[in-house]
Amino acid sequence: MDAQYGGGTAPQQAKVTVPDVLAAKRAGRKITMMTAYDTAFARLVEASGIDIILVGDSLGMVVLGYPTTVPVTMDDMVRHAGAVSRGARRPLLVGDMPFGSYQAATSDALHNAARFLKEAGMDAVKVEGGHEVVETVRALVDNGIAVMAHVGLTPQRVAQLGGFKVQAKTGRAARKLIDDALALEDAGAFSIVLESVPAPVARLATERLSIPTIGIGAGVDCDGQVLVLHDVLGLFGDFKPKFAKRYADLGPIVIDALKRFDADVREGRFPDAEHSFPMKDTERQSLEESFKPRKTG
Ligand code: KIV
């Protein structure tokens, strides 16, 4: 990340690129990533100075109301990613490949990742999984698509994992996770999300990898951190992971605003003159005249 970049007022700053993200790790600068799913919030995330916007498939849970991320489709993702790229261009924009969009065949992965870049204005894609997606990641990178990897708790496998649980708790499982991460780096991934893993595992992975680690529930030693926007803003009450820090509680603020609208309308205070369109007296009179019965005979 160059001198113009990192924190502060965003819009006039330079576009964040994949090389910027790699350079941040080398320079020991922390990387920030936040999810967004629409234009309005993409603008706000950009204005905060955050480095990377992830259009996460958490869309399924926090916006579309599904119990997991599994039902999310490629069309859902492209629609929302397009909305995000119309709201923010400075952050690096990463589209999350949804379940079923990259597992069956490398050609699916290439086709769907290209949709993120061509139709939705994303700069990169994210793929969940370890050794089993290494060749997919290699094919994407070889074909010019920047890939963020994602290991640890991979929510698309929630049924197989038995819930949203901490991963890599044993030495053996942690070693496998770090080996997977190294294989993903070797395949060309430019960064890797570590989700819900013990902090010492994330620290060891971060030390051994030359690409940046971006933690969520993975302790302070990762090269960067990501959270889900609706958790940060207190907009999603159904499920609150231990690692999600609420920086604002917008739920009650939104409800209060809507209650005041409701009361104003019911009691005739809204809309007032300020929020209504006037009409010239002459035009109003001519309109009223037009309804008067014409004299006959
Ligand atoms: O979908 C998502 O929001 C994610 C983050 C939690 C990393 O994958």
Coordinates of C-alpha atoms and ligand atoms in Angstrom, one line a residue:
M1 CA 0.0 0.0 0.0
D2 CA 1.5 3.3 -1.0
A3 CA 1.7 6.5 1.1
Q4 CA -1.6 7.8 -0.1
Y5 CA -3.4 4.8 1.2
G6 CA -4.6 3.5 4.5
G7 CA -7.1 5.2 6.8
G8 CA -8.5 8.7 6.5
T9 CA -10.9 10.1 4.0
A10 CA -11.1 7.7 1.2
P11 CA -12.6 9.0 -2.1
Q12 CA -9.6 11.0 -3.3
Q13 CA -7.1 8.2 -2.3
A14 CA -5.5 5.7 -4.8
K15 CA -7.2 2.4 -5.7
V16 CA -6.1 -0.4 -3.5
T17 CA -4.5 -3.2 -5.6
V18 CA -3.4 -6.8 -5.0
P19 CA 0.3 -5.8 -4.9
D20 CA -0.6 -3.1 -2.3
V21 CA -2.1 -5.9 -0.1
L22 CA 1.1 -8.0 -0.5
A23 CA 3.3 -5.0 0.2
A24 CA 1.3 -4.3 3.4
K25 CA 2.4 -7.6 4.9
R26 CA 6.0 -7.0 4.0
A27 CA 5.9 -3.5 5.6
G28 CA 4.1 -4.8 8.7
R29 CA 1.0 -2.6 8.0
K30 CA -2.3 -4.1 9.2
I31 CA -4.9 -4.8 6.5
T32 CA -8.7 -4.0 7.1
M33 CA -11.5 -5.8 5.3
M34 CA -15.3 -5.4 5.8
T35 CA -18.2 -7.0 4.0
A36 CA -20.8 -5.0 2.1
Y37 CA -23.7 -6.1 -0.1
D38 CA -25.2 -2.9 -1.6
T39 CA -24.3 0.6 -3.0
A40 CA -25.3 2.6 0.1
F41 CA -23.1 0.7 2.5
A42 CA -20.3 0.3 0.0
R43 CA -20.1 4.1 -0.1
L44 CA -19.9 4.2 3.7
V45 CA -17.2 1.5 3.9
E46 CA -15.2 3.3 1.3
A47 CA -15.5 6.6 3.2
S48 CA -14.2 4.9 6.3
G49 CA -10.8 4.2 4.6
I50 CA -11.1 0.4 4.9
D51 CA -8.8 -1.4 2.5
I52 CA -10.8 -4.2 1.1
I53 CA -14.6 -4.8 0.6
L54 CA -15.6 -8.4 0.6
V55 CA -19.0 -9.1 -1.0
G56 CA -19.3 -12.2 1.2
D57 CA -21.7 -15.0 0.7
S58 CA -22.7 -14.1 4.3
L59 CA -25.2 -12.2 2.1
G60 CA -27.3 -15.3 2.4
M61 CA -27.6 -14.9 6.2
V62 CA -27.6 -11.2 6.9
V63 CA -29.4 -9.9 3.8
L64 CA -31.4 -12.8 2.3
G65 CA -32.5 -14.4 5.5
Y66 CA -31.3 -18.0 4.9
P67 CA -30.0 -20.0 7.9
T68 CA -26.6 -20.6 6.2
T69 CA -24.6 -19.4 3.2
V70 CA -25.3 -22.6 1.3
P71 CA -28.4 -21.5 -0.7
V72 CA -26.7 -18.4 -2.1
T73 CA -26.4 -18.5 -5.9
M74 CA -24.0 -17.0 -8.4
D75 CA -26.8 -14.7 -9.7
D76 CA -27.4 -13.4 -6.1
M77 CA -23.7 -12.7 -5.7
V78 CA -23.3 -11.0 -9.1
R79 CA -26.3 -8.8 -8.5
H80 CA -25.0 -7.6 -5.0
A81 CA -21.4 -7.4 -6.1
G82 CA -22.4 -5.1 -9.0
A83 CA -24.3 -2.9 -6.5
V84 CA -21.1 -2.7 -4.3
S85 CA -18.8 -1.8 -7.2
R86 CA -21.2 1.0 -8.2
G87 CA -20.8 2.5 -4.7
A88 CA -17.0 2.0 -4.1
R89 CA -14.0 1.8 -6.4
R90 CA -11.1 2.7 -4.1
P91 CA -11.1 -0.4 -1.9
L92 CA -9.9 -3.7 -3.4
L93 CA -13.2 -5.5 -4.2
V94 CA -13.4 -9.2 -3.6
G95 CA -16.4 -11.4 -4.7
D96 CA -17.1 -14.5 -2.7
M97 CA -17.6 -17.6 -4.8
P98 CA -20.8 -19.2 -3.5
F99 CA -21.3 -22.9 -2.7
G100 CA -21.6 -24.9 -5.9
S101 CA -20.0 -22.3 -8.2
Y102 CA -16.5 -23.7 -8.2
Q103 CA -16.5 -27.3 -6.9
A104 CA -17.8 -29.4 -9.8
A105 CA -15.3 -28.4 -12.5
T106 CA -12.5 -26.0 -13.1
S107 CA -14.4 -24.7 -16.0
D108 CA -17.3 -23.7 -13.6
A109 CA -14.8 -21.9 -11.4
L110 CA -13.3 -20.0 -14.3
H111 CA -16.7 -19.1 -15.8
N112 CA -18.1 -17.9 -12.5
A113 CA -15.0 -16.0 -11.4
A114 CA -15.0 -14.3 -14.7
R115 CA -18.6 -13.2 -14.1
F116 CA -17.5 -11.4 -10.9
L117 CA -14.9 -9.5 -12.9
K118 CA -16.8 -8.8 -16.1
E119 CA -20.4 -8.3 -14.8
A120 CA -19.9 -7.1 -11.3
G121 CA -16.7 -5.0 -11.4
M122 CA -14.8 -7.1 -8.8
D123 CA -11.0 -7.1 -8.6
A124 CA -10.6 -10.6 -7.1
V125 CA -12.5 -13.6 -5.9
K126 CA -12.5 -15.6 -2.7
V127 CA -12.7 -19.4 -2.5
E128 CA -13.3 -21.6 0.6
G129 CA -11.3 -24.7 1.2
G130 CA -7.9 -26.3 1.7
H131 CA -6.0 -28.8 -0.4
E132 CA -9.2 -29.8 -2.3
V133 CA -9.3 -26.4 -4.0
V134 CA -5.6 -25.9 -4.6
E135 CA -5.8 -26.9 -8.3
T136 CA -8.9 -24.6 -8.8
V137 CA -7.0 -21.7 -7.3
R138 CA -4.0 -22.4 -9.5
A139 CA -6.2 -22.5 -12.6
L140 CA -7.9 -19.2 -11.7
V141 CA -4.6 -17.5 -11.0
D142 CA -3.0 -18.9 -14.2
N143 CA -5.9 -17.3 -16.1
G144 CA -5.4 -13.9 -14.6
I145 CA -7.9 -14.0 -11.7
A146 CA -6.6 -12.9 -8.3
V147 CA -7.7 -15.3 -5.5
M148 CA -8.2 -14.8 -1.8
A149 CA -8.2 -18.3 -0.1
H150 CA -10.3 -19.1 3.1
V151 CA -9.5 -21.9 5.6
G152 CA -10.5 -22.9 9.1
L153 CA -14.2 -22.6 9.6
T154 CA -15.5 -22.6 6.0
P155 CA -19.3 -21.9 6.4
Q156 CA -20.2 -23.5 3.1
R157 CA -19.3 -26.9 4.9
V158 CA -21.3 -26.1 8.0
A159 CA -23.3 -29.3 7.8
Q160 CA -20.2 -31.4 7.5
L161 CA -18.5 -29.5 10.3
G162 CA -21.5 -29.9 12.6
G163 CA -22.1 -26.2 13.1
F164 CA -20.2 -22.9 13.2
K165 CA -17.4 -24.3 15.4
V166 CA -13.8 -23.4 16.1
Q167 CA -11.5 -25.4 13.8
A168 CA -7.9 -26.7 14.1
K169 CA -8.0 -27.2 17.8
T170 CA -5.6 -30.1 17.9
G171 CA -1.9 -30.0 16.9
R172 CA -2.6 -32.4 14.0
A173 CA -5.6 -30.4 12.6
A174 CA -3.7 -27.2 13.0
R175 CA -0.7 -28.6 11.1
K176 CA -3.0 -29.7 8.3
L177 CA -4.5 -26.2 8.2
I178 CA -1.1 -24.6 7.9
D179 CA 0.0 -27.1 5.2
D180 CA -3.2 -26.3 3.3
A181 CA -2.5 -22.6 3.6
L182 CA 1.0 -23.0 2.3
A183 CA -0.3 -25.1 -0.7
L184 CA -2.8 -22.3 -1.5
E185 CA 0.0 -19.8 -1.3
D186 CA 2.0 -22.0 -3.7
A187 CA -1.0 -22.1 -6.0
G188 CA -0.9 -18.3 -6.3
A189 CA -3.5 -17.1 -3.7
F190 CA -2.6 -13.5 -2.8
S191 CA -4.1 -13.6 0.7
I192 CA -5.9 -16.0 3.0
V193 CA -8.8 -15.7 5.4
L194 CA -8.3 -17.7 8.6
E195 CA -11.7 -18.1 10.3
S196 CA -12.4 -19.4 13.8
V197 CA -9.1 -20.9 14.6
P198 CA -7.1 -20.7 17.9
A199 CA -4.9 -17.5 18.0
P200 CA -1.6 -19.5 18.3
V201 CA -2.5 -21.4 15.1
A202 CA -3.2 -18.2 13.2
R203 CA 0.1 -16.7 14.5
L204 CA 2.1 -19.7 13.3
A205 CA 0.4 -19.6 9.9
T206 CA 1.0 -15.9 9.6
E207 CA 4.7 -16.3 10.4
R208 CA 5.1 -19.1 7.8
L209 CA 3.1 -17.6 4.9
S210 CA 4.5 -14.8 2.8
I211 CA 1.0 -13.8 1.7
P212 CA -1.2 -11.9 4.2
T213 CA -3.5 -13.7 6.6
I214 CA -6.8 -11.9 7.3
G215 CA -8.4 -13.2 10.5
I216 CA -11.9 -13.5 11.7
G217 CA -12.0 -15.1 15.1
A218 CA -8.3 -15.9 14.6
G219 CA -6.6 -13.6 17.1
V220 CA -4.5 -10.4 16.9
D221 CA -1.4 -11.7 15.1
C222 CA -3.0 -12.0 11.6
D223 CA -1.8 -9.5 9.0
G224 CA -5.4 -8.1 8.8
Q225 CA -8.9 -8.5 10.2
V226 CA -12.3 -8.9 8.6
L227 CA -15.8 -8.7 10.1
V228 CA -19.3 -8.9 8.8
L229 CA -20.8 -5.4 8.4
H230 CA -24.1 -6.3 10.0
D231 CA -22.4 -7.7 13.1
V232 CA -20.3 -4.5 13.4
L233 CA -23.3 -2.2 13.1
G234 CA -25.7 -4.2 15.3
L235 CA -28.0 -4.8 12.4
F236 CA -28.2 -8.6 12.7
G237 CA -29.5 -10.0 16.0
D238 CA -30.2 -13.6 15.0
F239 CA -26.7 -14.9 15.4
K240 CA -23.7 -13.3 17.1
P241 CA -20.4 -15.1 16.9
K242 CA -18.1 -14.7 19.9
F243 CA -15.5 -13.0 17.7
A244 CA -17.8 -10.4 16.3
K245 CA -17.3 -7.0 17.9
R246 CA -20.3 -4.6 17.7
Y247 CA -19.0 -1.1 17.1
A248 CA -22.5 0.5 16.8
D249 CA -26.0 -0.5 17.7
L250 CA -28.0 0.8 14.8
G251 CA -31.0 -1.5 15.3
P252 CA -32.7 0.7 18.0
I253 CA -31.8 3.9 16.0
V254 CA -33.5 2.5 12.9
I255 CA -36.6 1.4 14.9
D256 CA -36.8 4.8 16.5
A257 CA -36.7 6.6 13.2
L258 CA -39.4 4.3 11.7
K259 CA -41.6 4.7 14.8
R260 CA -41.4 8.5 14.4
F261 CA -42.4 8.3 10.7
D262 CA -45.3 6.0 11.6
A263 CA -46.6 8.4 14.3
D264 CA -46.1 11.5 12.0
V265 CA -48.1 9.9 9.2
R266 CA -50.9 8.7 11.5
E267 CA -51.1 12.1 13.2
G268 CA -51.0 14.2 10.0
R269 CA -47.6 15.8 10.7
F270 CA -46.0 14.3 7.6
P271 CA -45.7 15.4 4.8
D272 CA -45.5 19.0 5.8
A273 CA -45.1 22.0 3.4
E274 CA -41.3 21.5 3.3
H275 CA -41.8 18.0 1.9
S276 CA -44.7 18.8 -0.5
F277 CA -44.8 20.4 -4.0
P278 CA -46.8 23.6 -4.4
M279 CA -48.8 24.7 -7.4
K280 CA -49.3 28.2 -8.9
D281 CA -52.6 29.7 -7.7
T282 CA -53.7 30.4 -11.3
E283 CA -53.1 26.7 -12.3
R284 CA -54.9 25.5 -9.2
Q285 CA -57.9 27.8 -9.9
S286 CA -58.1 26.7 -13.5
L287 CA -58.1 23.1 -12.3
E288 CA -60.8 23.7 -9.8
E289 CA -62.8 25.6 -12.5
S290 CA -62.6 22.6 -14.8
F291 CA -64.6 20.6 -12.2
K292 CA -67.4 23.1 -11.9
P293 CA -70.6 22.1 -13.8
R294 CA -71.0 24.1 -17.1
K295 CA -74.0 26.3 -17.5
T296 CA -76.3 25.1 -20.3
G297 CA -78.8 27.1 -22.5
Ligands
KIV1 O1 -19.0 -14.5 3.6 C1 -18.3 -13.8 4.4 O2 -18.7 -12.8 4.9 C2 -17.0 -14.3 4.7 C3 -16.2 -13.6 5.8 C4 -16.8 -14.0 7.1 C5 -14.8 -13.9 5.7 O3 -16.5 -15.2 4.1

